mmCIF file of C-alpha atoms and ligand atoms in Angstrom:
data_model
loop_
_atom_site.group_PDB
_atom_site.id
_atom_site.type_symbol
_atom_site.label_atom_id
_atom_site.label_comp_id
_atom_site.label_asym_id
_atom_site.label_seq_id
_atom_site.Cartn_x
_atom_site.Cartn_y
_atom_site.Cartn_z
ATOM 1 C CA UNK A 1 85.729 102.732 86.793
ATOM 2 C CA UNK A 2 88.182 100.769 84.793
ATOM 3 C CA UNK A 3 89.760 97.516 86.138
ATOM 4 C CA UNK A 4 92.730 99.111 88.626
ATOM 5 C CA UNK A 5 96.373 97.386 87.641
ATOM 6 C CA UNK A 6 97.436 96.914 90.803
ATOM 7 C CA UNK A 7 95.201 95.551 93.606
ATOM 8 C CA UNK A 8 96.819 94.811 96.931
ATOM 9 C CA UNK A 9 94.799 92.505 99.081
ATOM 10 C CA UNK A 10 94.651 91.658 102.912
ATOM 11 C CA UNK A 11 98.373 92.524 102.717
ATOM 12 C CA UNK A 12 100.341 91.913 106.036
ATOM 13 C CA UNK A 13 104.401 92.100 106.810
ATOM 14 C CA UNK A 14 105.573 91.197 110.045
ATOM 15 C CA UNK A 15 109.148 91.387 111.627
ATOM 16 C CA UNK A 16 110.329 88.669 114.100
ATOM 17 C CA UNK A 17 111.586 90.807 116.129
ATOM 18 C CA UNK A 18 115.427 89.912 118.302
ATOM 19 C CA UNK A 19 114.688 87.534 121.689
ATOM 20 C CA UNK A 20 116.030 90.246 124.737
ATOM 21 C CA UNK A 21 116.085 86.690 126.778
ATOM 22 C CA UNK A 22 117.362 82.977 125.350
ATOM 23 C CA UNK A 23 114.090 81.292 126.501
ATOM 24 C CA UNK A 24 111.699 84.101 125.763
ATOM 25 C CA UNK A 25 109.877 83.774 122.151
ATOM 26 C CA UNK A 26 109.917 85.935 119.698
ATOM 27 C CA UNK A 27 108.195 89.058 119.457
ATOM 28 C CA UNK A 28 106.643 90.273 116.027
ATOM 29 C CA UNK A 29 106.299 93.528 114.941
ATOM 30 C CA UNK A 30 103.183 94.234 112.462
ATOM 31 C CA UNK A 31 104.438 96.973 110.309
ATOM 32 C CA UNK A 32 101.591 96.354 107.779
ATOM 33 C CA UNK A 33 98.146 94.808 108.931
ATOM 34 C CA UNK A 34 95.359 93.930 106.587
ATOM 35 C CA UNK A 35 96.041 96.529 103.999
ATOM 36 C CA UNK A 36 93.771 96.366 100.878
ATOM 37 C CA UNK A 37 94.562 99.602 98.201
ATOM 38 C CA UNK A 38 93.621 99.416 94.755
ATOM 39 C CA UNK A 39 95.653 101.475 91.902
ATOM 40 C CA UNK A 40 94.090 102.570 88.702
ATOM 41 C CA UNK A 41 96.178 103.355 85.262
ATOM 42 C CA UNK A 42 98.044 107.157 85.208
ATOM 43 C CA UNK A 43 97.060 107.961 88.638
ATOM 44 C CA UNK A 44 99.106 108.959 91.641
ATOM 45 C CA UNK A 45 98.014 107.391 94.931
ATOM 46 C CA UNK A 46 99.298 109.435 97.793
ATOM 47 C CA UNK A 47 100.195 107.028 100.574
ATOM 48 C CA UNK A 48 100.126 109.711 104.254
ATOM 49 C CA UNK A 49 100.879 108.870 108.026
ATOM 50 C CA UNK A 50 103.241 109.620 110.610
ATOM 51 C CA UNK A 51 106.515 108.108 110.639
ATOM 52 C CA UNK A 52 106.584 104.422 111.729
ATOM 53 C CA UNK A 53 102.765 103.671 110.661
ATOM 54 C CA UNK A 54 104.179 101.425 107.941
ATOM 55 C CA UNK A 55 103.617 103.311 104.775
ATOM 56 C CA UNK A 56 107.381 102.624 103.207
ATOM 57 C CA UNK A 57 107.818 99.002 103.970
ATOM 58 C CA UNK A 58 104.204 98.742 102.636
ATOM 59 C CA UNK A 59 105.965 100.706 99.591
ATOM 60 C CA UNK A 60 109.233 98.263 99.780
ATOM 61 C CA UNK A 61 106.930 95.328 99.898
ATOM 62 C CA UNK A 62 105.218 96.186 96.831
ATOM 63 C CA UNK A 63 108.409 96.198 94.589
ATOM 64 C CA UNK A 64 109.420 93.045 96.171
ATOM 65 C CA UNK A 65 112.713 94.703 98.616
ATOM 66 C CA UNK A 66 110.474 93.217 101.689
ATOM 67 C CA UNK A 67 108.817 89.641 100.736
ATOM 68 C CA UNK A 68 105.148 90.211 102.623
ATOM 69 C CA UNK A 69 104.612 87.809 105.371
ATOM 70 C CA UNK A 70 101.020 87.009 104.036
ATOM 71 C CA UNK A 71 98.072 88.644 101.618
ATOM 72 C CA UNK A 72 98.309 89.218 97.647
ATOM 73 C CA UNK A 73 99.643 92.237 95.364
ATOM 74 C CA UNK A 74 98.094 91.759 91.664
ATOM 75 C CA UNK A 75 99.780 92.974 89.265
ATOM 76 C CA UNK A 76 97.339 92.773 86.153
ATOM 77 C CA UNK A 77 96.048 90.073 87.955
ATOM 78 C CA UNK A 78 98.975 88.272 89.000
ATOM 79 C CA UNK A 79 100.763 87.939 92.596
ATOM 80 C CA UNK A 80 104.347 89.359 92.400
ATOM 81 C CA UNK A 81 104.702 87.656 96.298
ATOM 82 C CA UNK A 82 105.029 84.691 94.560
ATOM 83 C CA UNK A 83 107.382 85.787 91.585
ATOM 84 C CA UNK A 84 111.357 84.048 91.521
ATOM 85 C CA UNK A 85 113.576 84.246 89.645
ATOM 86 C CA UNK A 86 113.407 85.524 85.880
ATOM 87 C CA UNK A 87 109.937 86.853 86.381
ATOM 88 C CA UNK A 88 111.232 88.208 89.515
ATOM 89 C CA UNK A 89 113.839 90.419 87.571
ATOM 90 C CA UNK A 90 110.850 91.089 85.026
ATOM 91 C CA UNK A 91 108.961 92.877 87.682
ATOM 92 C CA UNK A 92 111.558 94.881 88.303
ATOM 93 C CA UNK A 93 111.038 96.188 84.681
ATOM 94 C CA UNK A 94 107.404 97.068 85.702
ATOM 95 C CA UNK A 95 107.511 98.533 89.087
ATOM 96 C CA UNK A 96 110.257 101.082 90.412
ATOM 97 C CA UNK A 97 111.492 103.014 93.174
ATOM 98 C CA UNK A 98 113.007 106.134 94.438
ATOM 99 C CA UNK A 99 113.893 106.807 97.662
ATOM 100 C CA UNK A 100 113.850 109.161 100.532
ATOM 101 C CA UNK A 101 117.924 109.971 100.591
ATOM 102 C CA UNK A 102 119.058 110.695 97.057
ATOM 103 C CA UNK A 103 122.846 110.443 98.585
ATOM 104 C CA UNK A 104 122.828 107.157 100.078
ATOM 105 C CA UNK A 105 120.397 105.502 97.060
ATOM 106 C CA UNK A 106 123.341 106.056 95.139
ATOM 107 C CA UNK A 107 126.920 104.304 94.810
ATOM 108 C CA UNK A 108 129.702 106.565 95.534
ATOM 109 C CA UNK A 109 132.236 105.048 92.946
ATOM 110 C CA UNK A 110 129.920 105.393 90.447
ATOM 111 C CA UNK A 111 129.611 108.367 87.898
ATOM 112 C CA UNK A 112 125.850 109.743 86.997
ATOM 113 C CA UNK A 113 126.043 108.040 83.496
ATOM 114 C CA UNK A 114 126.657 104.707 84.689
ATOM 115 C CA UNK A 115 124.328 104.739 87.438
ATOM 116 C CA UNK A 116 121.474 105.415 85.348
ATOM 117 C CA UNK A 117 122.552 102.458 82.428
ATOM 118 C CA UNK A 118 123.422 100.324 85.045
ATOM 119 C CA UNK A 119 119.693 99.008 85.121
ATOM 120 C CA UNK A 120 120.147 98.361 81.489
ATOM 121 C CA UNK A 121 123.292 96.559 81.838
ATOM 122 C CA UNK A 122 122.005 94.257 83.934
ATOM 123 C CA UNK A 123 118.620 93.656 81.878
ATOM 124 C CA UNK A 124 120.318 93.329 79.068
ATOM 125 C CA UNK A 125 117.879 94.849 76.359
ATOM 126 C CA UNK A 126 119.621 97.529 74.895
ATOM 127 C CA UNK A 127 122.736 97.751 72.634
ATOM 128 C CA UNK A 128 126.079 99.991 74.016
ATOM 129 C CA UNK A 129 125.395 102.475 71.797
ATOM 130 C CA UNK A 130 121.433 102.415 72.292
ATOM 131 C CA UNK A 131 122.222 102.498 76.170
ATOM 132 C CA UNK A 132 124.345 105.898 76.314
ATOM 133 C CA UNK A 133 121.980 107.716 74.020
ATOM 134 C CA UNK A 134 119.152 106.631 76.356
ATOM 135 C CA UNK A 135 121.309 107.891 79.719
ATOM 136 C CA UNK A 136 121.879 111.160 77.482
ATOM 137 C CA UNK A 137 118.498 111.563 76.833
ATOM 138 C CA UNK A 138 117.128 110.730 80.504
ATOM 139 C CA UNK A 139 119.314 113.073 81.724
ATOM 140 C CA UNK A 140 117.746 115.585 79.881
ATOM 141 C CA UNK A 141 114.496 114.923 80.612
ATOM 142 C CA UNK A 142 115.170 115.300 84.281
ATOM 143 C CA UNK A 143 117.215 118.542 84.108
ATOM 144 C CA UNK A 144 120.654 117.523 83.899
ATOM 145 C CA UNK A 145 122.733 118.501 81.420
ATOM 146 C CA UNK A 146 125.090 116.130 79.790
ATOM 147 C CA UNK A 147 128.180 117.551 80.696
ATOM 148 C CA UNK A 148 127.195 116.098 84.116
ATOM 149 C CA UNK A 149 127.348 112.821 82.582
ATOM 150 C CA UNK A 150 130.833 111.638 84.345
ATOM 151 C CA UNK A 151 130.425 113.162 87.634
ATOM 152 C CA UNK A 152 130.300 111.667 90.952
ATOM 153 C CA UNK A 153 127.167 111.583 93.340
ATOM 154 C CA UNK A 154 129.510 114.261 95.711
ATOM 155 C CA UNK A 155 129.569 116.759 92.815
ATOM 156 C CA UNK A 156 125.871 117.137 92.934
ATOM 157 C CA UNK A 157 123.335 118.977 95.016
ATOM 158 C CA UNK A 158 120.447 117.128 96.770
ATOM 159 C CA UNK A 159 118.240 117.991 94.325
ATOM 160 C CA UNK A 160 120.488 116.979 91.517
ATOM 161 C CA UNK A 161 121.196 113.387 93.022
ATOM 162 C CA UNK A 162 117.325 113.068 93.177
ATOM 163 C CA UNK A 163 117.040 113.940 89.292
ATOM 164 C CA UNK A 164 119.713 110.867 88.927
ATOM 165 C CA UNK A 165 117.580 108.633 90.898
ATOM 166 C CA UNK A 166 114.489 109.736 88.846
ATOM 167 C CA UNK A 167 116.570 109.263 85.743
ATOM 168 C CA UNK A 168 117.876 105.661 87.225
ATOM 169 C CA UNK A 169 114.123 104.376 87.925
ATOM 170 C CA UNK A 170 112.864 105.271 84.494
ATOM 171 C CA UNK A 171 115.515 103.593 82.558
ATOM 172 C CA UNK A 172 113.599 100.515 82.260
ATOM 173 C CA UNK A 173 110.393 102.121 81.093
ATOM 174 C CA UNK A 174 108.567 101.495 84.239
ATOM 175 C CA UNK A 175 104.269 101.346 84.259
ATOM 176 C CA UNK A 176 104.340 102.541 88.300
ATOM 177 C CA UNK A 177 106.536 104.534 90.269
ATOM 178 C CA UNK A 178 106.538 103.712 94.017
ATOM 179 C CA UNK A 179 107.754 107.310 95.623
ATOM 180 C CA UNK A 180 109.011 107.080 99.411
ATOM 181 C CA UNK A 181 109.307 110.700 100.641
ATOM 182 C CA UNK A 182 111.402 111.553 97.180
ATOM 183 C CA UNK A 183 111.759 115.486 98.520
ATOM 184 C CA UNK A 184 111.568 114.714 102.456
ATOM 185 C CA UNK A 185 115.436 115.347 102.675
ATOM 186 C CA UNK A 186 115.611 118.485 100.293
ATOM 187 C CA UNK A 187 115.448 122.106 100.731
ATOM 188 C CA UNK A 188 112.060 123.189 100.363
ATOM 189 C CA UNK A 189 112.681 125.495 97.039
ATOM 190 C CA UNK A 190 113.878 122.132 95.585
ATOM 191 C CA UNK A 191 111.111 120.496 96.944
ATOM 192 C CA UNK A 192 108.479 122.227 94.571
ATOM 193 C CA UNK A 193 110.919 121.700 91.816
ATOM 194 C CA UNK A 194 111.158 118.464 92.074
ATOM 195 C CA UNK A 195 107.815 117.780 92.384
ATOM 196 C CA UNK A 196 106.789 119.457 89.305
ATOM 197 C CA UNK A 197 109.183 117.312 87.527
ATOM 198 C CA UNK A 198 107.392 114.138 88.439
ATOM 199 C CA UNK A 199 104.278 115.570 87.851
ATOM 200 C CA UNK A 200 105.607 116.783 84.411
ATOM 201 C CA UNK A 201 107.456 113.168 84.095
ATOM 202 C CA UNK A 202 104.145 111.156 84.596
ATOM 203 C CA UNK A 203 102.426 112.714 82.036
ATOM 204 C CA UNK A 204 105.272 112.378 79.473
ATOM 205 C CA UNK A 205 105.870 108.570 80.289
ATOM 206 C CA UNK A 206 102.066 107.944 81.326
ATOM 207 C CA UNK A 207 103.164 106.309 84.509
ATOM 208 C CA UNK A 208 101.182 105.635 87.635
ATOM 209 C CA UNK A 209 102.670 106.648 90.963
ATOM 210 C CA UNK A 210 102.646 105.519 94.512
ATOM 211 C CA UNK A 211 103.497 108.862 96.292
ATOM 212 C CA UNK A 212 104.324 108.349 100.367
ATOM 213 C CA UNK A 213 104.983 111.239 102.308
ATOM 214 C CA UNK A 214 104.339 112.354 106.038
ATOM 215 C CA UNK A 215 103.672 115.767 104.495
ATOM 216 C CA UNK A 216 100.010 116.624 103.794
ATOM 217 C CA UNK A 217 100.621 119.466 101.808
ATOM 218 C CA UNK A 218 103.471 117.709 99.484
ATOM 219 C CA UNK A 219 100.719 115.027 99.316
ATOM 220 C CA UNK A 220 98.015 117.252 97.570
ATOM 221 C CA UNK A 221 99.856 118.858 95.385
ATOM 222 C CA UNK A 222 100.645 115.312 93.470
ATOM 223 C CA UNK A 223 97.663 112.660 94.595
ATOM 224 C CA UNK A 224 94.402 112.211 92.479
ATOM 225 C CA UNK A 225 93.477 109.783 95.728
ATOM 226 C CA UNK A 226 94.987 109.615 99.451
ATOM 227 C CA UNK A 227 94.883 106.542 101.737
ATOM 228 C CA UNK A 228 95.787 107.645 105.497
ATOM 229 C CA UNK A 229 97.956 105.364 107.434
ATOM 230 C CA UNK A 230 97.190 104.576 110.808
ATOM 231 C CA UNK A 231 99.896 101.487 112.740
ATOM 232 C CA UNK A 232 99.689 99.331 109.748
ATOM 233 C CA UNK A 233 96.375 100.255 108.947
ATOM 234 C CA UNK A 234 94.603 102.071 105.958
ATOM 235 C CA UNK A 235 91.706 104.071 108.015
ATOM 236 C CA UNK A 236 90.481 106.159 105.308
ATOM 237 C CA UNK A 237 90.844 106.532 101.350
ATOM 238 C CA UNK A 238 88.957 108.806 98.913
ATOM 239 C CA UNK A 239 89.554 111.207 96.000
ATOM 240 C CA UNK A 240 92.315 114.034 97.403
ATOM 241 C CA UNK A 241 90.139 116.969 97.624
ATOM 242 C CA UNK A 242 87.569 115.394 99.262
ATOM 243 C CA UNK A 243 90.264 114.680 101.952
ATOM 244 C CA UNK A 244 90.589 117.833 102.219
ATOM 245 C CA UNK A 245 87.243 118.856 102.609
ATOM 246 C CA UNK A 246 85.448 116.284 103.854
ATOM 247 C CA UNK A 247 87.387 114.086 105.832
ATOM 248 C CA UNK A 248 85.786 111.245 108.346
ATOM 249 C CA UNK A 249 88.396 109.438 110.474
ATOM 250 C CA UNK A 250 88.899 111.342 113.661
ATOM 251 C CA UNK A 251 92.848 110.605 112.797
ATOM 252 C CA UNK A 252 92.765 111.959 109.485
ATOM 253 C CA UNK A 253 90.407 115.448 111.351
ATOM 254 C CA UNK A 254 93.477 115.354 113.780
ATOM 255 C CA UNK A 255 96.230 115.553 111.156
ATOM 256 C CA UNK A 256 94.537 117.931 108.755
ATOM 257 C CA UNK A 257 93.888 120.314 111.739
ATOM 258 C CA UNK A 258 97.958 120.262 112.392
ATOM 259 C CA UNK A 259 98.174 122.085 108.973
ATOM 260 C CA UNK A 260 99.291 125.800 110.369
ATOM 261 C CA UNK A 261 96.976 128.400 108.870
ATOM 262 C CA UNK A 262 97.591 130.204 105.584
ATOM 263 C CA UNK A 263 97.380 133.484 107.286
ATOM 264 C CA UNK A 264 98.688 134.628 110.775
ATOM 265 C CA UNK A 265 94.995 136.019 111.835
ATOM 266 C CA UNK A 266 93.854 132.991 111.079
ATOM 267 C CA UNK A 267 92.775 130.521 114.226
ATOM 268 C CA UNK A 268 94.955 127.248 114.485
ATOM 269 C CA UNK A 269 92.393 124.771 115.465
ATOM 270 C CA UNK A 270 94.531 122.169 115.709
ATOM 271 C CA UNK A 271 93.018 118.918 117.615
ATOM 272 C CA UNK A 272 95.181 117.727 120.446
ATOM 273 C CA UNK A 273 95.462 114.045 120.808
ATOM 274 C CA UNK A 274 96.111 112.624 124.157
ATOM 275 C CA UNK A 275 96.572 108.873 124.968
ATOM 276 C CA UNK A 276 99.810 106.860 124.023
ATOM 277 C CA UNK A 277 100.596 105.825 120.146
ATOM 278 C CA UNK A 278 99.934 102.118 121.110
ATOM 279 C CA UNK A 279 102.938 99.480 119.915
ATOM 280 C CA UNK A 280 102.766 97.859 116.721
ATOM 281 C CA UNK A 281 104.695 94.801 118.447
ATOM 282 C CA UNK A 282 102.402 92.265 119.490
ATOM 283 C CA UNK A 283 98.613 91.143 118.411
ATOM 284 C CA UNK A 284 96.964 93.802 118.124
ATOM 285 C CA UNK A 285 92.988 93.763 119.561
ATOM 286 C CA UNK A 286 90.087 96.839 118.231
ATOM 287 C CA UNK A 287 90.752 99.768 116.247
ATOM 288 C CA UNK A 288 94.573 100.804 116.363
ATOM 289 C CA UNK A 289 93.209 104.575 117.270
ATOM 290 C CA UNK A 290 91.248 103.997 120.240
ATOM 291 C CA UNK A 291 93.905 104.941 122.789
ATOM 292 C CA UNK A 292 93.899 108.002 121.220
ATOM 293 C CA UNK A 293 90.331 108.472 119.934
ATOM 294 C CA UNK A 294 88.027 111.386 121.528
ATOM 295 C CA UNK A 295 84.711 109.117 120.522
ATOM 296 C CA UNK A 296 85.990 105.949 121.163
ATOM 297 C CA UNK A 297 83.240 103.225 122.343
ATOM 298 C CA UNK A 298 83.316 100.332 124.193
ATOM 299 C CA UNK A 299 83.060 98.494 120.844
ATOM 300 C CA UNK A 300 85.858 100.418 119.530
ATOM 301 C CA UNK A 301 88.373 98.415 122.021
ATOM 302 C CA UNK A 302 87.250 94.598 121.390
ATOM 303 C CA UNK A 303 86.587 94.158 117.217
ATOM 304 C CA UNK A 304 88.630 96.377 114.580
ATOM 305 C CA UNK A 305 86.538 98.188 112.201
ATOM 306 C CA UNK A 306 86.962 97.509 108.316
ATOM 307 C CA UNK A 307 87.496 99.900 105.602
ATOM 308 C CA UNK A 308 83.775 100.524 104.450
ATOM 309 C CA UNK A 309 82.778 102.413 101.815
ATOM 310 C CA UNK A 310 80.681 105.755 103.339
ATOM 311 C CA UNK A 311 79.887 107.542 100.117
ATOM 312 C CA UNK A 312 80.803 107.035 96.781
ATOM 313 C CA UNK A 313 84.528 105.803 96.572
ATOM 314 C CA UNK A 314 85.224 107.037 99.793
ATOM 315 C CA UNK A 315 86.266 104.659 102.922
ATOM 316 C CA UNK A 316 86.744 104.748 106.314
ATOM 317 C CA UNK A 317 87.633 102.486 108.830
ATOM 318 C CA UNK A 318 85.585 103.915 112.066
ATOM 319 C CA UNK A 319 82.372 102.601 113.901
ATOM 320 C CA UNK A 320 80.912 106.466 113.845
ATOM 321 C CA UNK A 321 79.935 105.593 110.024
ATOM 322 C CA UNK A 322 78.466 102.806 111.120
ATOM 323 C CA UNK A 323 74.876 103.335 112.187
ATOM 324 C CA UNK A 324 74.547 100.341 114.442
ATOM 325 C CA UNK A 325 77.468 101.464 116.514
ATOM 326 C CA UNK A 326 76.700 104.665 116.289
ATOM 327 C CA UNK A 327 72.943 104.409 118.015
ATOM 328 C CA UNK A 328 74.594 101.833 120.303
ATOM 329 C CA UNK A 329 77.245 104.114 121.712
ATOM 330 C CA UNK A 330 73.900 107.117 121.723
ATOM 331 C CA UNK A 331 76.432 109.321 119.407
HETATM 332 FE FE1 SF4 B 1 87.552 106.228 117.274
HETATM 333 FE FE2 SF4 B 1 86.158 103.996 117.527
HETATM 334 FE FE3 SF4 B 1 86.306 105.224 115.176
HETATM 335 FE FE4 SF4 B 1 88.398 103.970 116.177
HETATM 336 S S1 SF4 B 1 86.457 103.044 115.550
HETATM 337 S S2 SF4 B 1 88.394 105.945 115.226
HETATM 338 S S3 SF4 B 1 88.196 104.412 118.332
HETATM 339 S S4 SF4 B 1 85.343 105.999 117.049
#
């Protein structure tokens, strides 16, 4: 496999977290904990996991909105954690985002047209007239038609003010697209619309994406790989349809069976999990499922497995896959 242009390594952000009493010290939230995720040219890496396991500030951190408490994020080999500055605003060029809410991404007072130049403006590289034939021509791309051009975010649909933000974060000519639930807050016949736009988008401007959704079935439709999100955690990561079909973490076996059926006769054979979602406030001791775990082990509770590789390209972060544990525990 070619050398992947982003490489995030041991990455960790942590939130001191408001003192309830003067004297008491602060407690720290671990949003992200020991993350390591790799990201290969023209790809989309689907990013899944229930809300609050970390998966957007993991995505803010690696444009630079959250500065990571400690770890690396290589960008063809070097750490944007440690960019200021000019070469600060030069990443900025190079990685982009688009957000859950198309409404509140966007500035009220501001029309569609000079939204989208507005990351021009302030890099500076293109000419007036060079600018407004690039917004024109954006705006196409995504759908809109021109006549949209001075309109305010409150003339537009949801999906509309989405296509803006798409427009917006390819102004620059960006090499990856970091995607927090872009079609989360829409209607879902906009949903598949927009989608397909990225889709067709990615191809046309050969960019690689960062897609993060709670949605498993928005996630398949756009991922060539998945990484599952566990309280700060990657727990497993392999090609999408092997997901899919042959997935190894009992968390990732628990969400897939939550999918409802394709057909009513069908059985649901969804996996209840019982056991409280443990607190990602504090230090946290084993692996982050075991409250919740039907096979946990008494090992399961003291160390916290790493992200092995089980098969070819495939990872998981369980001691079932590993054979030691395995004949210890007599499973
Ligand atoms: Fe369950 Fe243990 Fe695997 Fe964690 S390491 S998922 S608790 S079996």
């Amino acid at each position: 496999m070619a050398e992947p242009i982003l490489r995030v390594v041991g990455l960790n952000k942590e939130f001191k977290l408001r003192k309830s009493k003067f004297r008491e010290p602060h407690k720290i939230l671990h949003a992200v904990n020991q993350v390591n995720l790799e990201l290969y040219k023209g790809e989309t890496l689907g990013i899944i996991g229930e809300s609050g396991c970390g998966k957007s500030t993991l995505g803010r951190c690696l444009v630079r909105l959250h500065q990571a408490t400690s770890g690396q994020i290589l960008l063809h080999g070097q750490d944007i954690n440690e960019l200021t500055g000019k070469d600060l605003k030069g990443l900025r060029r190079e990685i982009q985002m688009i957000f859950q809410d198309p409404y509140s991404s966007l500035n009220p007072r501001k029309t569609a047209g000079e939204t989208i130049e507005e990351p021009m403006i302030v890099h500076g590289h293109l000419s007036k007239p060079e600018r407004k034939a690039r917004v024109r021509s954006l705006m196409n791309e995504v759908g809109l038609s021109e006549s949209h051009i001075h309109r305010f975010p409150h003339e537009f649909s949801g999906g509309q003010r989405q296509r803006i933000n798409i427009a917006r974060a390819l102004a620059l000519d960006p090499e990856i697209l970091v995607c927090d639930e872009p079609v989360s807050a829409l209607d879902v016949s906009v949903q598949a619309q927009v989608l397909n736009l990225l889709n067709s988008l990615q191809k046309q401007h050969e960019l690689t994406m960062i897609f993060i959704s709670h949605d498993l079935s928005v996630i398949k439709h756009v991922s060539d790989r998945i990484a599952i999100m566990y309280l700060g955690r990657v727990v497993e990561q392999c090609n999408a349809e092997e997901i899919y079909t042959d997935a190894r973490h009992p968390y990732t076996k628990a969400l897939l069976s939550a999918i409802p059926p394709e057909s009513p006769f069908e059985k649901n054979s969804q996996i209840k999990l019982t056991g409280e979602i443990p607190s990602p406030i504090g230090e946290q001791i084993g692996c982050p499922f075991a409250s919740r775990c039907p096979y946990v082990m008494e090992k399961c509770r003291r160390v916290t497995p790493k992200l092995t590789e089980v098969a070819k390209d495939h990872l998981v972060a369980c001691y079932l896959y590993d054979s030691q544990s395995a004949r210890e525990s007599g499973s």
